[in-house]
Amino acid sequence: MRDWDDAFNNMGHVKGSDALPGFWAARAAEYRRGPVRIDADISYGDSERETFDLIWPDSPPRGVLVFVHGGFWMRLDKSYWTDLAEGVRAHGWAVCIPSYTLAPVARIGEITKQIAKALEAVSSYVEGPIRLAGHSAGGHLVTRMVCLNSPLSPRTRARIEKTVSISGLHDLRPLLHTEMNATLKLTQKEASAESAALLRPVEEARVTAWVGGAERPEFIRQSQALALMWEGLDADMKLVVEQGHNHFTILEGMKSSISPLCLELVE
Protein backbone atom coordinates (compact mmCIF):
# COMPACT_ATOMS: atom_id res chain seq x y z
CA MET A 1 0.00 0.00 0.00
CA ARG A 2 1.15 3.55 -0.64
CA ASP A 3 3.03 5.27 2.20
CA TRP A 4 0.45 7.91 3.02
CA ASP A 5 2.48 9.32 5.91
CA ASP A 6 5.25 10.17 3.46
CA ALA A 7 2.73 11.52 0.95
CA PHE A 8 1.62 14.21 3.42
CA ASN A 9 5.03 14.81 5.03
CA ASN A 10 5.90 18.28 3.77
CA MET A 11 8.49 19.07 6.42
CA GLY A 12 10.34 15.84 5.75
CA HIS A 13 10.90 16.88 2.13
CA VAL A 14 11.82 20.57 2.57
CA LYS A 15 15.31 21.26 3.90
CA GLY A 16 15.39 23.42 7.01
CA SER A 17 11.64 23.27 7.53
CA ASP A 18 11.96 22.43 11.25
CA ALA A 19 12.94 26.07 11.83
CA LEU A 20 9.94 27.48 9.98
CA PRO A 21 7.40 27.69 12.85
CA GLY A 22 9.79 29.85 14.87
CA PHE A 23 10.53 31.99 11.83
CA TRP A 24 6.83 32.47 11.08
CA ALA A 25 6.03 33.37 14.70
CA ALA A 26 8.86 35.93 14.92
CA ARG A 27 7.99 37.55 11.59
CA ALA A 28 4.31 37.82 12.51
CA ALA A 29 5.15 39.29 15.92
CA GLU A 30 7.36 41.92 14.30
CA TYR A 31 4.50 42.87 11.94
CA ARG A 32 2.14 43.28 14.90
CA ARG A 33 4.58 45.79 16.43
CA GLY A 34 4.27 47.98 13.35
CA PRO A 35 1.91 50.84 12.56
CA VAL A 36 -0.92 48.74 11.14
CA ARG A 37 -4.20 48.81 13.07
CA ILE A 38 -5.03 45.36 14.43
CA ASP A 39 -7.99 44.45 16.63
CA ALA A 40 -6.78 41.29 18.35
CA ASP A 41 -8.51 38.37 20.04
CA ILE A 42 -12.08 39.15 19.05
CA SER A 43 -14.28 36.36 20.39
CA TYR A 44 -16.59 34.48 18.05
CA GLY A 45 -17.51 31.61 20.40
CA ASP A 46 -17.28 30.22 23.90
CA SER A 47 -14.10 28.14 23.70
CA GLU A 48 -10.63 29.57 24.34
CA ARG A 49 -9.42 29.34 20.74
CA GLU A 50 -12.59 30.74 19.16
CA THR A 51 -11.05 34.17 18.52
CA PHE A 52 -9.85 36.09 15.49
CA ASP A 53 -7.60 39.04 14.71
CA LEU A 54 -8.83 41.75 12.36
CA ILE A 55 -6.21 43.68 10.40
CA TRP A 56 -7.47 46.93 8.91
CA PRO A 57 -6.43 48.80 5.76
CA ASP A 58 -5.50 52.47 5.88
CA SER A 59 -8.80 53.55 4.34
CA PRO A 60 -12.39 52.26 4.65
CA PRO A 61 -12.25 48.58 3.65
CA ARG A 62 -13.43 47.30 0.29
CA GLY A 63 -14.50 44.13 2.11
CA VAL A 64 -12.85 41.43 4.20
CA LEU A 65 -10.59 38.50 3.37
CA VAL A 66 -10.75 35.65 5.87
CA PHE A 67 -7.51 33.62 5.95
CA VAL A 68 -7.66 30.20 7.65
CA HIS A 69 -4.35 28.68 8.69
CA GLY A 70 -3.19 25.11 8.22
CA GLY A 71 -1.34 22.63 10.42
CA PHE A 72 -3.39 19.48 9.69
CA TRP A 73 -6.17 20.73 12.01
CA MET A 74 -3.94 19.93 15.00
CA ARG A 75 -1.16 22.55 15.09
CA LEU A 76 -0.51 26.32 15.08
CA ASP A 77 -2.85 29.29 15.57
CA LYS A 78 -3.62 32.74 14.18
CA SER A 79 -0.53 34.37 15.73
CA TYR A 80 1.84 32.78 13.18
CA TRP A 81 0.31 34.47 10.14
CA THR A 82 -0.43 38.15 10.84
CA ASP A 83 2.08 39.44 8.30
CA LEU A 84 0.41 37.47 5.50
CA ALA A 85 -2.34 40.09 5.60
CA GLU A 86 -0.13 42.79 4.11
CA GLY A 87 -0.54 42.06 0.39
CA VAL A 88 -4.33 42.11 0.47
CA ARG A 89 -4.43 44.92 3.03
CA ALA A 90 -2.43 47.10 0.63
CA HIS A 91 -5.30 46.73 -1.85
CA GLY A 92 -7.75 48.14 0.67
CA TRP A 93 -9.14 44.94 2.19
CA ALA A 94 -9.52 44.12 5.86
CA VAL A 95 -8.11 40.71 6.80
CA CYS A 96 -9.55 38.35 9.42
CA ILE A 97 -7.35 35.52 10.74
CA PRO A 98 -9.18 33.12 13.08
CA SER A 99 -7.89 30.45 15.40
CA TYR A 100 -9.93 27.33 16.01
CA THR A 101 -9.99 24.42 18.44
CA LEU A 102 -7.45 21.79 17.41
CA ALA A 103 -7.75 18.03 17.16
CA PRO A 104 -8.10 15.83 19.13
CA VAL A 105 -10.14 18.22 21.30
CA ALA A 106 -12.33 18.99 18.29
CA ARG A 107 -13.20 16.76 15.37
CA ILE A 108 -12.76 18.12 11.84
CA GLY A 109 -16.51 18.47 11.39
CA GLU A 110 -16.65 20.59 14.53
CA ILE A 111 -13.79 22.78 13.29
CA THR A 112 -15.75 23.36 10.07
CA LYS A 113 -18.62 24.70 12.16
CA GLN A 114 -16.25 26.94 14.11
CA ILE A 115 -14.95 28.57 10.94
CA ALA A 116 -18.53 29.21 9.89
CA LYS A 117 -19.11 30.91 13.26
CA ALA A 118 -16.02 33.07 12.69
CA LEU A 119 -17.36 34.16 9.30
CA GLU A 120 -20.76 34.99 10.76
CA ALA A 121 -19.07 37.07 13.45
CA VAL A 122 -16.70 39.01 11.18
CA SER A 123 -19.53 39.74 8.77
CA SER A 124 -20.93 42.12 11.39
CA TYR A 125 -17.59 43.96 11.74
CA VAL A 126 -16.88 44.61 8.07
CA GLU A 127 -19.42 45.51 5.41
CA GLY A 128 -19.17 44.50 1.78
CA PRO A 129 -17.97 41.34 0.08
CA ILE A 130 -16.20 38.46 1.79
CA ARG A 131 -13.35 36.55 0.22
CA LEU A 132 -11.84 33.39 1.62
CA ALA A 133 -8.33 31.95 1.56
CA GLY A 134 -6.95 28.97 3.43
CA HIS A 135 -3.70 27.04 3.44
CA SER A 136 -3.46 23.24 3.62
CA ALA A 137 -6.06 22.21 6.22
CA GLY A 138 -7.28 25.80 5.99
CA GLY A 139 -7.89 25.18 2.30
CA HIS A 140 -10.23 22.38 3.30
CA LEU A 141 -12.04 24.64 5.75
CA VAL A 142 -12.65 27.49 3.31
CA THR A 143 -13.87 25.22 0.51
CA ARG A 144 -16.31 23.66 2.97
CA MET A 145 -17.83 27.13 3.41
CA VAL A 146 -18.97 27.12 -0.22
CA CYS A 147 -20.36 23.58 -0.31
CA LEU A 148 -24.10 23.21 -0.68
CA ASN A 149 -24.30 21.83 2.88
CA SER A 150 -22.15 24.62 4.33
CA PRO A 151 -23.01 25.52 7.94
CA LEU A 152 -23.09 29.21 6.95
CA SER A 153 -26.30 31.19 6.94
CA PRO A 154 -27.58 31.95 3.41
CA ARG A 155 -27.07 35.68 4.04
CA THR A 156 -23.36 35.32 4.88
CA ARG A 157 -22.74 32.77 2.17
CA ALA A 158 -24.23 35.14 -0.40
CA ARG A 159 -21.56 37.71 0.50
CA ILE A 160 -18.71 35.34 -0.41
CA GLU A 161 -17.32 36.51 -3.74
CA LYS A 162 -14.37 34.18 -4.10
CA THR A 163 -12.56 31.31 -2.40
CA VAL A 164 -8.87 30.46 -2.88
CA SER A 165 -7.64 27.16 -1.48
CA ILE A 166 -3.83 27.28 -1.21
CA SER A 167 -2.30 23.79 -1.20
CA GLY A 168 -5.62 22.63 0.20
CA LEU A 169 -6.83 19.22 1.30
CA HIS A 170 -10.09 18.34 -0.41
CA ASP A 171 -10.19 14.51 -0.25
CA LEU A 172 -9.71 13.47 3.37
CA ARG A 173 -10.07 9.73 2.87
CA PRO A 174 -6.31 9.03 2.48
CA LEU A 175 -5.76 10.51 5.94
CA LEU A 176 -7.43 7.41 7.36
CA HIS A 177 -4.21 5.54 6.51
CA THR A 178 -1.82 7.94 8.28
CA GLU A 179 -0.35 7.98 11.77
CA MET A 180 -1.83 11.44 12.32
CA ASN A 181 -5.28 9.91 12.31
CA ALA A 182 -4.57 8.79 15.87
CA THR A 183 -5.04 12.49 16.65
CA LEU A 184 -7.60 13.42 14.01
CA LYS A 185 -9.78 10.37 14.78
CA LEU A 186 -11.38 10.50 11.34
CA THR A 187 -13.85 7.77 10.46
CA GLN A 188 -14.68 6.73 6.92
CA LYS A 189 -18.05 8.45 7.25
CA GLU A 190 -16.60 11.75 8.48
CA ALA A 191 -13.75 11.71 5.96
CA SER A 192 -16.26 11.43 3.12
CA ALA A 193 -18.69 13.94 4.65
CA GLU A 194 -15.89 16.53 5.08
CA SER A 195 -14.24 16.07 1.66
CA ALA A 196 -15.17 19.07 -0.49
CA ALA A 197 -14.18 17.17 -3.64
CA LEU A 198 -17.01 14.72 -2.88
CA LEU A 199 -19.58 17.45 -2.20
CA ARG A 200 -21.56 19.81 -4.39
CA PRO A 201 -20.55 23.50 -4.46
CA VAL A 202 -23.10 26.26 -4.20
CA GLU A 203 -24.21 27.49 -7.61
CA GLU A 204 -22.48 30.86 -7.32
CA ALA A 205 -19.14 29.47 -6.12
CA ARG A 206 -16.01 31.07 -7.61
CA VAL A 207 -13.09 28.92 -6.51
CA THR A 208 -9.37 28.74 -7.26
CA ALA A 209 -7.22 25.78 -6.24
CA TRP A 210 -3.69 27.20 -5.99
CA VAL A 211 -0.77 24.83 -5.41
CA GLY A 212 3.00 24.85 -5.74
CA GLY A 213 4.66 22.93 -8.53
CA ALA A 214 7.37 21.67 -6.14
CA GLU A 215 4.93 20.31 -3.56
CA ARG A 216 4.44 16.68 -2.62
CA PRO A 217 2.52 15.01 -5.46
CA GLU A 218 -0.43 14.29 -3.17
CA PHE A 219 -1.03 18.00 -2.59
CA ILE A 220 -1.05 18.63 -6.33
CA ARG A 221 -3.51 15.74 -6.72
CA GLN A 222 -5.72 17.22 -4.02
CA SER A 223 -6.01 20.50 -5.94
CA GLN A 224 -6.54 18.71 -9.22
CA ALA A 225 -9.28 16.58 -7.65
CA LEU A 226 -11.24 19.59 -6.48
CA ALA A 227 -10.85 21.35 -9.82
CA LEU A 228 -11.97 18.32 -11.82
CA MET A 229 -14.96 17.54 -9.62
CA TRP A 230 -16.25 21.06 -9.14
CA GLU A 231 -15.76 22.08 -12.75
CA GLY A 232 -18.08 19.21 -13.58
CA LEU A 233 -20.59 20.60 -11.10
CA ASP A 234 -20.68 24.03 -12.77
CA ALA A 235 -18.56 25.96 -10.28
CA ASP A 236 -16.51 28.84 -11.66
CA MET A 237 -13.38 26.79 -11.05
CA LYS A 238 -9.71 27.49 -11.71
CA LEU A 239 -6.56 25.43 -11.06
CA VAL A 240 -3.19 27.19 -10.77
CA VAL A 241 0.08 25.28 -10.31
CA GLU A 242 2.66 27.92 -9.42
CA GLN A 243 6.03 26.54 -10.42
CA GLY A 244 9.05 26.79 -8.14
CA HIS A 245 7.12 26.80 -4.85
CA ASN A 246 6.79 24.15 -2.16
CA HIS A 247 4.13 23.82 0.52
CA PHE A 248 5.65 26.63 2.57
CA THR A 249 7.07 29.13 0.08
CA ILE A 250 3.71 29.20 -1.69
CA LEU A 251 2.45 31.45 1.13
CA GLU A 252 5.04 34.16 0.49
CA GLY A 253 2.84 35.52 -2.30
CA MET A 254 0.33 36.74 0.27
CA LYS A 255 2.84 39.28 1.58
CA SER A 256 3.33 41.06 -1.74
CA SER A 257 0.63 43.27 -3.23
CA ILE A 258 1.87 42.51 -6.76
CA SER A 259 2.33 38.73 -6.54
CA PRO A 260 0.18 36.46 -8.71
CA LEU A 261 -1.41 34.92 -5.60
CA CYS A 262 -2.30 38.27 -4.06
CA LEU A 263 -3.74 39.52 -7.33
CA GLU A 264 -5.82 36.34 -7.55
CA LEU A 265 -7.24 37.13 -4.12
CA VAL A 266 -8.15 40.76 -4.89
CA GLU A 267 -8.92 40.79 -8.62
CSV table of C-alpha atoms in Angstrom, one decimal, residues 14-151:
chain,number,residue,atom,x,y,z
A,14,VAL,CA,11.8,20.6,2.6
A,15,LYS,CA,15.3,21.3,3.9
A,16,GLY,CA,15.4,23.4,7.0
A,17,SER,CA,11.6,23.3,7.5
A,18,ASP,CA,12.0,22.4,11.2
A,19,ALA,CA,12.9,26.1,11.8
A,20,LEU,CA,9.9,27.5,10.0
A,21,PRO,CA,7.4,27.7,12.8
A,22,GLY,CA,9.8,29.8,14.9
A,23,PHE,CA,10.5,32.0,11.8
A,24,TRP,CA,6.8,32.5,11.1
A,25,ALA,CA,6.0,33.4,14.7
A,26,ALA,CA,8.9,35.9,14.9
A,27,ARG,CA,8.0,37.5,11.6
A,28,ALA,CA,4.3,37.8,12.5
A,29,ALA,CA,5.1,39.3,15.9
A,30,GLU,CA,7.4,41.9,14.3
A,31,TYR,CA,4.5,42.9,11.9
A,32,ARG,CA,2.1,43.3,14.9
A,33,ARG,CA,4.6,45.8,16.4
A,34,GLY,CA,4.3,48.0,13.4
A,35,PRO,CA,1.9,50.8,12.6
A,36,VAL,CA,-0.9,48.7,11.1
A,37,ARG,CA,-4.2,48.8,13.1
A,38,ILE,CA,-5.0,45.4,14.4
A,39,ASP,CA,-8.0,44.4,16.6
A,40,ALA,CA,-6.8,41.3,18.4
A,41,ASP,CA,-8.5,38.4,20.0
A,42,ILE,CA,-12.1,39.1,19.0
A,43,SER,CA,-14.3,36.4,20.4
A,44,TYR,CA,-16.6,34.5,18.1
A,45,GLY,CA,-17.5,31.6,20.4
A,46,ASP,CA,-17.3,30.2,23.9
A,47,SER,CA,-14.1,28.1,23.7
A,48,GLU,CA,-10.6,29.6,24.3
A,49,ARG,CA,-9.4,29.3,20.7
A,50,GLU,CA,-12.6,30.7,19.2
A,51,THR,CA,-11.1,34.2,18.5
A,52,PHE,CA,-9.8,36.1,15.5
A,53,ASP,CA,-7.6,39.0,14.7
A,54,LEU,CA,-8.8,41.8,12.4
A,55,ILE,CA,-6.2,43.7,10.4
A,56,TRP,CA,-7.5,46.9,8.9
A,57,PRO,CA,-6.4,48.8,5.8
A,58,ASP,CA,-5.5,52.5,5.9
A,59,SER,CA,-8.8,53.6,4.3
A,60,PRO,CA,-12.4,52.3,4.6
A,61,PRO,CA,-12.3,48.6,3.6
A,62,ARG,CA,-13.4,47.3,0.3
A,63,GLY,CA,-14.5,44.1,2.1
A,64,VAL,CA,-12.9,41.4,4.2
A,65,LEU,CA,-10.6,38.5,3.4
A,66,VAL,CA,-10.7,35.6,5.9
A,67,PHE,CA,-7.5,33.6,6.0
A,68,VAL,CA,-7.7,30.2,7.7
A,69,HIS,CA,-4.3,28.7,8.7
A,70,GLY,CA,-3.2,25.1,8.2
A,71,GLY,CA,-1.3,22.6,10.4
A,72,PHE,CA,-3.4,19.5,9.7
A,73,TRP,CA,-6.2,20.7,12.0
A,74,MET,CA,-3.9,19.9,15.0
A,75,ARG,CA,-1.2,22.5,15.1
A,76,LEU,CA,-0.5,26.3,15.1
A,77,ASP,CA,-2.9,29.3,15.6
A,78,LYS,CA,-3.6,32.7,14.2
A,79,SER,CA,-0.5,34.4,15.7
A,80,TYR,CA,1.8,32.8,13.2
A,81,TRP,CA,0.3,34.5,10.1
A,82,THR,CA,-0.4,38.1,10.8
A,83,ASP,CA,2.1,39.4,8.3
A,84,LEU,CA,0.4,37.5,5.5
A,85,ALA,CA,-2.3,40.1,5.6
A,86,GLU,CA,-0.1,42.8,4.1
A,87,GLY,CA,-0.5,42.1,0.4
A,88,VAL,CA,-4.3,42.1,0.5
A,89,ARG,CA,-4.4,44.9,3.0
A,90,ALA,CA,-2.4,47.1,0.6
A,91,HIS,CA,-5.3,46.7,-1.9
A,92,GLY,CA,-7.8,48.1,0.7
A,93,TRP,CA,-9.1,44.9,2.2
A,94,ALA,CA,-9.5,44.1,5.9
A,95,VAL,CA,-8.1,40.7,6.8
A,96,CYS,CA,-9.5,38.4,9.4
A,97,ILE,CA,-7.4,35.5,10.7
A,98,PRO,CA,-9.2,33.1,13.1
A,99,SER,CA,-7.9,30.5,15.4
A,100,TYR,CA,-9.9,27.3,16.0
A,101,THR,CA,-10.0,24.4,18.4
A,102,LEU,CA,-7.5,21.8,17.4
A,103,ALA,CA,-7.7,18.0,17.2
A,104,PRO,CA,-8.1,15.8,19.1
A,105,VAL,CA,-10.1,18.2,21.3
A,106,ALA,CA,-12.3,19.0,18.3
A,107,ARG,CA,-13.2,16.8,15.4
A,108,ILE,CA,-12.8,18.1,11.8
A,109,GLY,CA,-16.5,18.5,11.4
A,110,GLU,CA,-16.6,20.6,14.5
A,111,ILE,CA,-13.8,22.8,13.3
A,112,THR,CA,-15.7,23.4,10.1
A,113,LYS,CA,-18.6,24.7,12.2
A,114,GLN,CA,-16.3,26.9,14.1
A,115,ILE,CA,-14.9,28.6,10.9
A,116,ALA,CA,-18.5,29.2,9.9
A,117,LYS,CA,-19.1,30.9,13.3
A,118,ALA,CA,-16.0,33.1,12.7
A,119,LEU,CA,-17.4,34.2,9.3
A,120,GLU,CA,-20.8,35.0,10.8
A,121,ALA,CA,-19.1,37.1,13.4
A,122,VAL,CA,-16.7,39.0,11.2
A,123,SER,CA,-19.5,39.7,8.8
A,124,SER,CA,-20.9,42.1,11.4
A,125,TYR,CA,-17.6,44.0,11.7
A,126,VAL,CA,-16.9,44.6,8.1
A,127,GLU,CA,-19.4,45.5,5.4
A,128,GLY,CA,-19.2,44.5,1.8
A,129,PRO,CA,-18.0,41.3,0.1
A,130,ILE,CA,-16.2,38.5,1.8
A,131,ARG,CA,-13.3,36.5,0.2
A,132,LEU,CA,-11.8,33.4,1.6
A,133,ALA,CA,-8.3,31.9,1.6
A,134,GLY,CA,-7.0,29.0,3.4
A,135,HIS,CA,-3.7,27.0,3.4
A,136,SER,CA,-3.5,23.2,3.6
A,137,ALA,CA,-6.1,22.2,6.2
A,138,GLY,CA,-7.3,25.8,6.0
A,139,GLY,CA,-7.9,25.2,2.3
A,140,HIS,CA,-10.2,22.4,3.3
A,141,LEU,CA,-12.0,24.6,5.7
A,142,VAL,CA,-12.7,27.5,3.3
A,143,THR,CA,-13.9,25.2,0.5
A,144,ARG,CA,-16.3,23.7,3.0
A,145,MET,CA,-17.8,27.1,3.4
A,146,VAL,CA,-19.0,27.1,-0.2
A,147,CYS,CA,-20.4,23.6,-0.3
A,148,LEU,CA,-24.1,23.2,-0.7
A,149,ASN,CA,-24.3,21.8,2.9
A,150,SER,CA,-22.1,24.6,4.3
A,151,PRO,CA,-23.0,25.5,7.9
